[in-house]
Coordinates of C-alpha atoms in Angstrom, one line a residue:
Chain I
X1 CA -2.8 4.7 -58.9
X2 CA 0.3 6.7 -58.4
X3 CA 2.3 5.9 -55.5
X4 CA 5.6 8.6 -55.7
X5 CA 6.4 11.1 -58.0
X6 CA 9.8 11.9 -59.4
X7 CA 10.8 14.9 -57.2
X8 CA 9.6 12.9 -54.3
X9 CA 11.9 9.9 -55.3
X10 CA 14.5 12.5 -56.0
X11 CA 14.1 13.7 -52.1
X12 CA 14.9 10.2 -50.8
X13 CA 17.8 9.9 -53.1
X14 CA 19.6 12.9 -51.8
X15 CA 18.8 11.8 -48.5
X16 CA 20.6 8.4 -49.4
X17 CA 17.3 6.5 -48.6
X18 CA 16.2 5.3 -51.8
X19 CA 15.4 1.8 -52.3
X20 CA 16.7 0.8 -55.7
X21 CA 16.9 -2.6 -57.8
X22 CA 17.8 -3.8 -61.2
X23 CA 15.0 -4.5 -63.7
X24 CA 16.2 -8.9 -62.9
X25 CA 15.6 -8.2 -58.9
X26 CA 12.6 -6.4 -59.3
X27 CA 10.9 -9.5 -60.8
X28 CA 11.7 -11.9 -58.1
X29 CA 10.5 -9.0 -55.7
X30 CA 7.1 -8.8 -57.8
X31 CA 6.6 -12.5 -57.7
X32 CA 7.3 -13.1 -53.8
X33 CA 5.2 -9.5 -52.9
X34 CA 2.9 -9.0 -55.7
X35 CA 3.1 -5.4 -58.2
X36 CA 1.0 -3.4 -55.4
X37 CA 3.7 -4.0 -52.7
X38 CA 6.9 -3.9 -54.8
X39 CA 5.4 -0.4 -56.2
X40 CA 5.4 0.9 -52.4
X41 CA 8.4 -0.2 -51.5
X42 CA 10.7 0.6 -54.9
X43 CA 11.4 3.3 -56.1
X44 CA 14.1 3.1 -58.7
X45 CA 14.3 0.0 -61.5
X46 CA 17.7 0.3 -62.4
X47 CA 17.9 -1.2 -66.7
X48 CA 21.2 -1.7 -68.9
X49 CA 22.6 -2.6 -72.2
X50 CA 26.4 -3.5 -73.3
X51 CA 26.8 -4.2 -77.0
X52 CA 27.7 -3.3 -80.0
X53 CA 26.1 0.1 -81.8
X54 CA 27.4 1.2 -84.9
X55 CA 25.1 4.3 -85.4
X56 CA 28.0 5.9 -82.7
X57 CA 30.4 8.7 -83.0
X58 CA 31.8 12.0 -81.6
X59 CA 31.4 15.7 -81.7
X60 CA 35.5 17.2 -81.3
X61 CA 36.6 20.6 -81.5
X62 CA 40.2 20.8 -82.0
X63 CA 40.6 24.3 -81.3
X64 CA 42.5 27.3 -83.6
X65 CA 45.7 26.7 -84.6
X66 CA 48.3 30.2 -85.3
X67 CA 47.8 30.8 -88.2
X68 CA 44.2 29.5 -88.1
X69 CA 43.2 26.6 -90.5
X70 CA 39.5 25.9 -91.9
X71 CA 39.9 22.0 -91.8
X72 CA 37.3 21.2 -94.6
X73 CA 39.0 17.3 -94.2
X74 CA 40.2 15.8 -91.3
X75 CA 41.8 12.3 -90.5
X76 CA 42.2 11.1 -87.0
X77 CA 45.1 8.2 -86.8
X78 CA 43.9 8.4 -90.5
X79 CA 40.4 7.6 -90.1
X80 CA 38.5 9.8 -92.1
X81 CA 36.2 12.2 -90.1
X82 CA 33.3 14.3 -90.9
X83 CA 34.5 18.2 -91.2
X84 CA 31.7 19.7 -93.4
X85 CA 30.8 22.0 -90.2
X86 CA 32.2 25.0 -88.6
X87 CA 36.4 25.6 -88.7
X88 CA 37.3 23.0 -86.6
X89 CA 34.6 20.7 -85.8
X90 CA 34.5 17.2 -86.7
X91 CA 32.6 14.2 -86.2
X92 CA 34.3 10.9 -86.1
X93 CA 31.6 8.3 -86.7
X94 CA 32.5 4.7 -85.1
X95 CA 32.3 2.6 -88.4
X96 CA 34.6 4.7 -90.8
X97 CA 37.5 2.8 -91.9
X98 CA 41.0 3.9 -92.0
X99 CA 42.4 4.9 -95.2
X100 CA 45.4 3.1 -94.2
X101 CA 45.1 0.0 -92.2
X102 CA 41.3 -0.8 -93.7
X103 CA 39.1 -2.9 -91.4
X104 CA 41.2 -3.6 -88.3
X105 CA 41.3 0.2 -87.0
X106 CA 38.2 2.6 -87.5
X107 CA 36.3 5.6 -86.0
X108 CA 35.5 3.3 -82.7
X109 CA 39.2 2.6 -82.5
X110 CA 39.7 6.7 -82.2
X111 CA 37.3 7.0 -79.9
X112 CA 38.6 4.5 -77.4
X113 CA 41.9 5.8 -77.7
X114 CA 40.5 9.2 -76.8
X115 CA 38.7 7.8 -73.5
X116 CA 42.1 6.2 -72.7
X117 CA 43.4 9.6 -72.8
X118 CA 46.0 8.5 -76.0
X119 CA 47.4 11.1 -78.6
X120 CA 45.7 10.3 -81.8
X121 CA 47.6 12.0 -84.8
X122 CA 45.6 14.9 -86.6
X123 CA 45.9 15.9 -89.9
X124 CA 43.9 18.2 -91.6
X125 CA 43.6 19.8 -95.1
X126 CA 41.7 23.2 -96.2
X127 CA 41.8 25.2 -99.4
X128 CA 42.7 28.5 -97.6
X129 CA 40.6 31.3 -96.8
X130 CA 41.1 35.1 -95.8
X131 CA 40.6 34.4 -92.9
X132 CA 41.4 30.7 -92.3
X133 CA 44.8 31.1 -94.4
X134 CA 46.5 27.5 -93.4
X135 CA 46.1 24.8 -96.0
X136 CA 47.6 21.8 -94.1
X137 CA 48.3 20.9 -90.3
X138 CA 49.4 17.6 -88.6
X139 CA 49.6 17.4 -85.0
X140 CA 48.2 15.3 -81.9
X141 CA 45.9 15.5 -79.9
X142 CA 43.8 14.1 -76.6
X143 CA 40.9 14.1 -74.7
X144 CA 42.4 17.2 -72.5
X145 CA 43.8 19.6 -75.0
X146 CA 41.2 19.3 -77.1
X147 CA 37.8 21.9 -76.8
X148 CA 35.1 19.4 -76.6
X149 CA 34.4 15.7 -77.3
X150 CA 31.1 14.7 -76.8
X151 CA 29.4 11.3 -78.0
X152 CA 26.3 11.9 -79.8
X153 CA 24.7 8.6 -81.3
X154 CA 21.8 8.5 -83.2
X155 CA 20.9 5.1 -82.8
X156 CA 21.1 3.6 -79.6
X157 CA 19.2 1.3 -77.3
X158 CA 17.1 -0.3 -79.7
X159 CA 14.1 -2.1 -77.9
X160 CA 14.4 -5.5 -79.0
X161 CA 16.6 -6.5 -81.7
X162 CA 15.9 -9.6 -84.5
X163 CA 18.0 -12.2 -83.7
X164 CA 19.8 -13.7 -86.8
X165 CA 20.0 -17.3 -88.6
X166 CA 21.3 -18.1 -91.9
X167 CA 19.8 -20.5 -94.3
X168 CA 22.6 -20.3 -97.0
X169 CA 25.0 -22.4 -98.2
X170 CA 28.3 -20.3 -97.4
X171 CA 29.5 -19.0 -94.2
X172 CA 28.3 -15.3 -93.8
X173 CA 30.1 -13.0 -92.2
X174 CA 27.7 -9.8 -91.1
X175 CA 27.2 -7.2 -88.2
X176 CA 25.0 -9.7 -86.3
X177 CA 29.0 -12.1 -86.1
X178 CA 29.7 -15.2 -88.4
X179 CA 26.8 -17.1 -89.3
X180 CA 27.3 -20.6 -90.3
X181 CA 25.3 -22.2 -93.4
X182 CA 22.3 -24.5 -93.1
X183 CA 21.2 -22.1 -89.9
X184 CA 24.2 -23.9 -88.4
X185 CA 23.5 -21.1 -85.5
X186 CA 21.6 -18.1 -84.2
X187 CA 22.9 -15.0 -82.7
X188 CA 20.9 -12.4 -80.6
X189 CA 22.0 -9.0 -79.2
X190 CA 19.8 -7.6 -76.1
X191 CA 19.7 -7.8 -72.7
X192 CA 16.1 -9.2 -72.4
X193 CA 14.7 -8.2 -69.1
X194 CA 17.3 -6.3 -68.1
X195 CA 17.2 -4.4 -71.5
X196 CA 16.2 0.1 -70.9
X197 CA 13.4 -0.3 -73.2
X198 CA 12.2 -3.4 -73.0
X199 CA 11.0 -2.6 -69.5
X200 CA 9.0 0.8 -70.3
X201 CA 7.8 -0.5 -73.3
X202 CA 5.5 2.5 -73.5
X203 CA 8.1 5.3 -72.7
X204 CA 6.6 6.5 -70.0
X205 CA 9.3 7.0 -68.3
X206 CA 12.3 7.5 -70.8
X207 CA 11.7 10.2 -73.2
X208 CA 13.7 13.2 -74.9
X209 CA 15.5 15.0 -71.5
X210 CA 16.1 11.5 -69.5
X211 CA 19.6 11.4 -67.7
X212 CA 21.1 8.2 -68.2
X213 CA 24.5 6.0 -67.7
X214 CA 26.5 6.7 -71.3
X215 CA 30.0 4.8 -71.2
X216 CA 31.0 5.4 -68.0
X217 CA 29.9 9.3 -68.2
X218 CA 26.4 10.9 -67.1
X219 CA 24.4 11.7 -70.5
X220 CA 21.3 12.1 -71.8
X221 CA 18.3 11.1 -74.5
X222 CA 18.4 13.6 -77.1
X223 CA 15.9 12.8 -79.1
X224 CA 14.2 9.7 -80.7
X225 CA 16.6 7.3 -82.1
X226 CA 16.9 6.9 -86.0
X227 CA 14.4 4.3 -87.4
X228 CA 12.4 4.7 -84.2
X229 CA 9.3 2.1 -84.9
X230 CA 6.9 2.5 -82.2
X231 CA 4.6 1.2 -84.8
X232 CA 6.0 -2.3 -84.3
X233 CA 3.7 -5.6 -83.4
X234 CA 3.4 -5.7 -79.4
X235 CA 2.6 -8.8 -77.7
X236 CA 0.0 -8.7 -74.6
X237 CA 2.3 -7.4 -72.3
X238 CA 2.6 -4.2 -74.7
X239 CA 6.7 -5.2 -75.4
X240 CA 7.5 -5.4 -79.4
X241 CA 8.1 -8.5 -80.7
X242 CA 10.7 -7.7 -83.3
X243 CA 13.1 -4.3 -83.2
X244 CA 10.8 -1.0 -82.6
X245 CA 12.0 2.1 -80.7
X246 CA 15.6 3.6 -80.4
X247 CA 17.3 6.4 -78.9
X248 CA 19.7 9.7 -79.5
X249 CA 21.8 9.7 -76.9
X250 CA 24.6 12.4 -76.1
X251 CA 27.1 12.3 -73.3
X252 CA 30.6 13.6 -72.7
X253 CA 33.3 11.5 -73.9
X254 CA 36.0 13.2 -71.7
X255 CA 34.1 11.9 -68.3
X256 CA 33.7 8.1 -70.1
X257 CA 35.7 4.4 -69.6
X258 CA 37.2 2.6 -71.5
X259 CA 35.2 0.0 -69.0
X260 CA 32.4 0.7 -70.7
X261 CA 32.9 1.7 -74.3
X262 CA 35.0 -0.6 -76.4
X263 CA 36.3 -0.3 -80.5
X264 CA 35.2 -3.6 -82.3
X265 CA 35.8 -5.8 -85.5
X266 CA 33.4 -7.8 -87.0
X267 CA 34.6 -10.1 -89.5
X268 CA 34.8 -9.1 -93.1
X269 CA 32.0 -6.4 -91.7
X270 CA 34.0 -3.6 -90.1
X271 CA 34.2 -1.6 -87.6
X272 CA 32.0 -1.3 -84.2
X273 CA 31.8 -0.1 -81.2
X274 CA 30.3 -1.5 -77.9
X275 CA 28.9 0.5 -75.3
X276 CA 27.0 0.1 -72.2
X277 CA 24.5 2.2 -71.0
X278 CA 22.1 2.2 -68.0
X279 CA 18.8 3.8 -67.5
X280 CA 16.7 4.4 -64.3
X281 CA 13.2 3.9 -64.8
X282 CA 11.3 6.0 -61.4
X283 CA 8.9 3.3 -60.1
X284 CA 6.1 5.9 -60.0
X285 CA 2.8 3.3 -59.7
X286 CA 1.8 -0.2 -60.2
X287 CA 2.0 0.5 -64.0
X288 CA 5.6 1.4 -64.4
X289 CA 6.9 -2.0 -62.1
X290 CA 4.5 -4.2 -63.3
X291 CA 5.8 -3.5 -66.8
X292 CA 9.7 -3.4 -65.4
X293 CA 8.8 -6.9 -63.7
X294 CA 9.1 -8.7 -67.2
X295 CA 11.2 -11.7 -67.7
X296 CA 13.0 -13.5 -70.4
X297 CA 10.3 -15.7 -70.8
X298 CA 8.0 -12.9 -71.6
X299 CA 9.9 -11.4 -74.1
X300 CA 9.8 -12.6 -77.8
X301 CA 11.9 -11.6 -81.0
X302 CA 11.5 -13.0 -84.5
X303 CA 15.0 -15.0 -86.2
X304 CA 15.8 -13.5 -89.3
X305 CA 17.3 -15.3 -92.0
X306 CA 20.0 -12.8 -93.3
X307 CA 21.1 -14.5 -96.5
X308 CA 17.3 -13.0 -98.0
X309 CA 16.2 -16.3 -99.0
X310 CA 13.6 -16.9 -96.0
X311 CA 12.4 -13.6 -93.9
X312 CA 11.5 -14.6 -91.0
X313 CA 11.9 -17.9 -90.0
X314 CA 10.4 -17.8 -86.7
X315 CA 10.0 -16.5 -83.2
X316 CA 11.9 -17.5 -79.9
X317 CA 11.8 -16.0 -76.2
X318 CA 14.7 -14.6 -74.6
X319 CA 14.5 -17.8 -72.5
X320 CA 14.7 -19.8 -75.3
X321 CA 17.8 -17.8 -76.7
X322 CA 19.8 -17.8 -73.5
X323 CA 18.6 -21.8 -72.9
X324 CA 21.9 -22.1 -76.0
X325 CA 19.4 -24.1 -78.2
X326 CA 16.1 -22.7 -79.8
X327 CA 13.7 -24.9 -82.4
X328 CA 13.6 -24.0 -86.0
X329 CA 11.7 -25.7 -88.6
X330 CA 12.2 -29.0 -86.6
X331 CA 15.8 -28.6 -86.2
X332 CA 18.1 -28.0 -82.7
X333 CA 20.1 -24.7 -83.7
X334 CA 22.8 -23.6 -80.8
X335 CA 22.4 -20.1 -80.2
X336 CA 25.3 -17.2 -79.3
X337 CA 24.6 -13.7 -77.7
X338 CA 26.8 -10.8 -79.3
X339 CA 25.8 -7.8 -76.1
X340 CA 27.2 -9.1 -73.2
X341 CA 24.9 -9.4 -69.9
X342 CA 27.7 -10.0 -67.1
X343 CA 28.2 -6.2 -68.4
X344 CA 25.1 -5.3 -68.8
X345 CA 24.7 -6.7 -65.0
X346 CA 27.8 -4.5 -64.1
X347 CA 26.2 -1.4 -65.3
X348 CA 22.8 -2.2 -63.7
X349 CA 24.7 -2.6 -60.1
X350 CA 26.9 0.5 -60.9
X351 CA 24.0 2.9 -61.8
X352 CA 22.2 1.0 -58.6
X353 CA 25.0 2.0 -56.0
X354 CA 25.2 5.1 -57.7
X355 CA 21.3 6.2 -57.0
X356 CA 22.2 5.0 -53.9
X357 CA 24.4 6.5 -52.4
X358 CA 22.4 10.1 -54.5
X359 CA 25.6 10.3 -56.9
X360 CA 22.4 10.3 -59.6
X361 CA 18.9 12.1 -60.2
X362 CA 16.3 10.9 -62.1
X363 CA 14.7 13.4 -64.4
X364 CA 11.5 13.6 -66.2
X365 CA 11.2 13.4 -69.6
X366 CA 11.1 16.6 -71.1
X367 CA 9.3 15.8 -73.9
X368 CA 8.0 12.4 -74.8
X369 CA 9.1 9.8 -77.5
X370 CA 7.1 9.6 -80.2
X371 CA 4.3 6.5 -79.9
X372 CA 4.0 6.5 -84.0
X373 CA 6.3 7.2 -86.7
X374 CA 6.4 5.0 -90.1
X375 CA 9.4 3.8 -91.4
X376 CA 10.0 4.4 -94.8
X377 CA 11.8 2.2 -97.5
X378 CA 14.1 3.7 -99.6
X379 CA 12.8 4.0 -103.0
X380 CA 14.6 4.5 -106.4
X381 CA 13.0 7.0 -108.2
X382 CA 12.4 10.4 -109.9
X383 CA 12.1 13.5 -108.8
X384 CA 8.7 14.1 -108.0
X385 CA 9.8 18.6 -108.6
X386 CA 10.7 18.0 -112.2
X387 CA 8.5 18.7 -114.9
Chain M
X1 CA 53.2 -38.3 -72.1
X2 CA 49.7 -36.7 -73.5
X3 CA 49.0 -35.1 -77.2
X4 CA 46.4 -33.5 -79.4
X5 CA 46.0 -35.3 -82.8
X6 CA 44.0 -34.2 -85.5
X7 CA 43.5 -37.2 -88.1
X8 CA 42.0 -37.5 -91.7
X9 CA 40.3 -40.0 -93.0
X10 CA 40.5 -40.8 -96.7
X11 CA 36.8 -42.1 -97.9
X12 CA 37.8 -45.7 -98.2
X13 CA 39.5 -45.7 -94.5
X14 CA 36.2 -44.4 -92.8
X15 CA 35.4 -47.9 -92.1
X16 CA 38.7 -49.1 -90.2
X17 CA 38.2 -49.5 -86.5
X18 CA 41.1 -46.8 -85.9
X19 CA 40.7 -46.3 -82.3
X20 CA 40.5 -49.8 -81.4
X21 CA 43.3 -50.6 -82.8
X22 CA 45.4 -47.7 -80.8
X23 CA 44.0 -48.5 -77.5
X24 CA 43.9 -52.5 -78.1
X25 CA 47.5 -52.7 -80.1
X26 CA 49.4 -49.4 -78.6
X27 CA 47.9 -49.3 -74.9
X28 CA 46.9 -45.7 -75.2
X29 CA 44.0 -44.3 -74.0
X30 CA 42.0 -42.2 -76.0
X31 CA 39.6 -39.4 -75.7
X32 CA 38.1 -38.8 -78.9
X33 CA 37.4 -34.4 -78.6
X34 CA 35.5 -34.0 -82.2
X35 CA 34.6 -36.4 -84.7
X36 CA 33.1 -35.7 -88.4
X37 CA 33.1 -39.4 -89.9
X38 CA 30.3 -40.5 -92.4
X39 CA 30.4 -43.5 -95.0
X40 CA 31.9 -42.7 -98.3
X41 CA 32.8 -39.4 -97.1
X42 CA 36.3 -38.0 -95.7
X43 CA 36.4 -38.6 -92.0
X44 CA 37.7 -36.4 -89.3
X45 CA 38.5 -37.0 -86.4
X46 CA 40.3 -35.3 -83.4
X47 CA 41.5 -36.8 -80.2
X48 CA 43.7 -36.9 -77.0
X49 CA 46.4 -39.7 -76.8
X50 CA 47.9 -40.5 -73.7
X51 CA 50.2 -43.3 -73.2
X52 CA 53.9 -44.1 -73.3
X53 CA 56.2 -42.3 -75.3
X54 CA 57.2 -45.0 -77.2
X55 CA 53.5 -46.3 -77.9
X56 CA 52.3 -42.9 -78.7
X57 CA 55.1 -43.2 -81.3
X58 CA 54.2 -46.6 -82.8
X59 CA 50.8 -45.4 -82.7
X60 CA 51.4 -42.3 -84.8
X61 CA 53.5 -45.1 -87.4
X62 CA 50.3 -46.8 -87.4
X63 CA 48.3 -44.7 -88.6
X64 CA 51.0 -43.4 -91.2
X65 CA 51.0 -47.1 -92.7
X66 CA 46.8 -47.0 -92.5
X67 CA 47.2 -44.0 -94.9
X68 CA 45.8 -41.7 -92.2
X69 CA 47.0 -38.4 -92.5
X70 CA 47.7 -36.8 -88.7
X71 CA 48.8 -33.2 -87.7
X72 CA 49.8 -32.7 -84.3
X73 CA 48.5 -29.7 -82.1
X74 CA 51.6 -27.6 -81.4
X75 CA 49.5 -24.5 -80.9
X76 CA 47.2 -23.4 -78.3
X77 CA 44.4 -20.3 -78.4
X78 CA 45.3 -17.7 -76.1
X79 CA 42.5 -16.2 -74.3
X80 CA 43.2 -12.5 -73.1
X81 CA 40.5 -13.1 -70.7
X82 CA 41.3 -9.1 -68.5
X83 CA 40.2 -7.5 -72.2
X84 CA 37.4 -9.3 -72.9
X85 CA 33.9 -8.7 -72.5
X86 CA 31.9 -11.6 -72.2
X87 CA 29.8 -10.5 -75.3
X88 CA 30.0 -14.3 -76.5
X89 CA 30.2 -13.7 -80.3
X90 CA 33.3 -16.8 -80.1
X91 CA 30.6 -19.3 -78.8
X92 CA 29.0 -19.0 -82.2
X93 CA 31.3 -20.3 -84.2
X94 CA 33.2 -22.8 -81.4
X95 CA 32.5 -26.4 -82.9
X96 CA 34.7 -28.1 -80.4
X97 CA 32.1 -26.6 -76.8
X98 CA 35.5 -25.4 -75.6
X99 CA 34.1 -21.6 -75.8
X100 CA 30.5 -21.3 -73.5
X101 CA 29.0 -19.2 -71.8
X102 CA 28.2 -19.9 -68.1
X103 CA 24.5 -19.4 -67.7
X104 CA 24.7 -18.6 -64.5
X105 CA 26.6 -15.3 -64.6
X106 CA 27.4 -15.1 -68.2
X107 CA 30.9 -15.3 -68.4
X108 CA 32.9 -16.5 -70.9
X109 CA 34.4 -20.0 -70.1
X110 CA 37.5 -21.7 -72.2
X111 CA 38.2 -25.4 -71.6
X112 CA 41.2 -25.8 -73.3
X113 CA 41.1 -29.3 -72.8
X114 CA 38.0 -29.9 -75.3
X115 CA 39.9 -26.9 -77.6
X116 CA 41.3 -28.3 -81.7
X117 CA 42.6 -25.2 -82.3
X118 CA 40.6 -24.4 -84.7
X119 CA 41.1 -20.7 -84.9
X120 CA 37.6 -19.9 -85.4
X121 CA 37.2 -18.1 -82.3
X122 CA 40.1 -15.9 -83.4
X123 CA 38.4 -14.2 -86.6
X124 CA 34.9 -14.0 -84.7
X125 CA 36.3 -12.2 -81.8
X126 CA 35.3 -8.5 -81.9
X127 CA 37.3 -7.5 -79.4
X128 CA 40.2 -9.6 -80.9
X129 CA 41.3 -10.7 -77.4
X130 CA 42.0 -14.3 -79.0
X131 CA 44.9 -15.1 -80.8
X132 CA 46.8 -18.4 -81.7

């Protein structure tokens, strides 16, 4: 039964009278009032994420130089970025490497020097045109006298996330931190119940249009998120139980934090970047907050063994990861999270106050996440066009 | 006086009562922070000694003539703790328990007292906010 729609939530926001809470208080709410009365008396969920996504980067245009220059290779503090686009657009993606000081300084380094408002060095090469006749230019530039510079990642948010063991012999170093032989530990990377997706596990609420918290700066869901898998295995209370859907999300890098968005290193992996984003869900009906009113001890995620020798080596709750031990295959393993939830919590409270105080709208999605999409495997083959 | 020792024990020493000896012979008291010790294996073994400086001396000769082989903690991790974010990726790798997160607001804690120095956390830090 549908209690409030999303203009009508949007009318008490303005008016500064809408009540809002995070996706952790709206389960203590649900338990001491039951999902009929919470729904009546909420009407924003508030849901966040800090940690590391490396499928990040930034759309910049650098503007004309005089004479003009069409930079068909660009460097920024001499990362490598992407300039196979028009004159002088690039895209700096967060896990390129710098050609000069390797793995300590990347594409997410750039970036958070941008937000900081630094001069990052630009140097770009062309072959000369008519019309773009410059052939080399090296200069700096910021967040200000640049044209645009706005994040677009295609991977973001991913609902539910494997957490990681490692049944080797050797130390291995990887994207999910430094896993220790003999599954000597276990690492996991959401934020459980306070995690965007794992709260409208469905997307009712959160589809291609949704405004959302992006590093500090207002931004949006652009589309579906690369390897988007719907199609995952749901438990009873419809969440996935492994990694499933993901989201494009855009949002202008000049308006973000450094609070919020940080440059990374993993060990003898590269280059990250962490950033923390917040989503409201509009608690519309008894559906929507009864879903948002999971707990840790609801939510499941299989342990991967990433050295390949063992797939999955079981399944833990989010309680069981954040209790610091979980059981596998009869042993006590410590575990270790790698997103941070004292952010994640910031972020919640932020987008909370905001909503508040009617600094932020909830929108409808505009068009809906896909609820199916396979996931193909790569495949080493022929062409299938040549006869 | 008060020190950080790390100690080594060669296969065939595993079996020496070490510690009794230091606090029964030297008067020291010792808090023993991480221990690795195993028959017929290399032992390891690291401790707080606190005493006078004089027995802490003695005891350190002792353990020279055992054939023990001792370093002594000089260094100390720094914890840029206004630049970190509490992701807990150094809690992973943190054999000593001096790097946890509290469960209660999931902060980063650092009890440099249970700390060996290890440098572990130092590599495993994304943010590299820790640094010898």
């Amino acid at each position: 039964m549908g209690y409030k729609s999303i203009e009508e939530i949007n009318e008490k926001i303005k008016k500064g009278k809408a009540v809002v809470v995070t996706a952790e208080e709206i389960i203590d709410l649900v338990a001491e009032k039951g999902v009929s009365q919470a729904a009546r008396e909420v009407d924003v969920i508030t849901t966040a994420t800090f940690g590391p996504m490396c499928s990040s980067g930034a759309f910049l245009n650098f503007g004309h130089s005089d004479p003009p220059i069409r930079m068909s290779k660009v460097w920024l503090n001499d990362v490598p970025a992407y300039a196979g686009i028009a004159a002088v657009d690039a895209y700096i993606g967060a896990t390129e490497l710098s050609a000069t000081r390797g793995m300590e300084y990347g594409g997410a380094h750039v970036i958070e020097d941008l937000i900081a408002g630094r001069d990052v060095k630009l140097h770009a090469e062309s072959y000369g045109t008519d019309c773009y006749p410059l052939r080399e230019i090296t200069t700096y530039i910021n967040k200000d006298n640049i044209n645009q510079a706005f994040m677009f990642n295609p991977r973001n948010v991913y609902q539910n996330y494997n957490a990681a063991t490692n049944a080797s012999d050797r130390t291995m170093y990887t994207y999910m931190g430094t896993l220790l032989p003999h599954c000597g530990n276990v690492t996991y990377t959401t934020s459980g119940q306070l995690s965007p997706l794992m709260n409208d596990p469905y997307y009712r609420t959160i589809g291609i249009g949704t405004r959302v918290f992006l590093g500090g700066a207002e931004g949006y869901v652009a589309w579906e998120g690369t390897q988007h898998n719907p199609d995952q295995k749901r438990g009873e209370n419809g969440v996935p139980l492994a990694a499933a859907g993901t989201l494009a999300l855009i949002g202008n890098l000049k308006e973000m934090s450094t609070e919020f968005v940080r440059a990374a290193v993993f060990e003898k992996y590269g280059v990250t970047l962490f950033i923390g984003v917040g989503i409201p869900i509009p608690a519309l009906d008894e559906d929507v907050v009864e879903k948002a009113s999971v707990s840790d001890s609801e939510l499941f995620t299989d342990i991967v063994d990433k050295s390949g020798q063992m797939g999955v080596v079981g399944s833990a709750s989010y309680q069981q990861l954040r209790s610091g031990y979980v059981e596998l295959m009869g042993k006590k393993i410590p575990t270790a999270p790698l997103s941070s939830l004292r952010k994640a919590r910031e972020i919640a409270q932020l987008l909370k106050k905001k909503i508040s105080r009617g600094e932020f709208l909830l929108t409808a999605p505009v068009a809906p996440l896909p609820m199916h999409n396979k996931v193909n495997k790569l495949e080493v083959r022929r062409p299938r066009n040549e006869d | 006086m008060k020190i950080k020792v790390y100690m080594s024990f060669p296969a065939d020493k595993v079996t020496k009562p070490v510690t009794y000896h230091l606090i029964k012979d030297f008067d020291l008291r010792i808090n023993i922070l991480n221990a690795d010790v195993s028959l017929n294996k290399e032992g390891r073994l690291v401790a707080d000694f606190e005493g006078d400086e004089a027995n802490i001396r003695e005891g350190l000769g002792f353990l020279e003539r055992e054939g023990i082989r001792y370093k002594l903690f000089n260094k100390s991790i720094i914890w840029q703790e206004d630049k970190c974010v509490h992701c807990g990726a150094c809690t992973a790798v943190c054999p000593s328990g001096a790097l946890q997160m509290d469960k209660h607001d999931w902060s980063l804690t650092f009890d440099k007292e249970k700390c060996y120095v290890c440098e572990l956390c130092v590599k495993a830090c994304p943010l590299k906010v820790m640094s010898v």
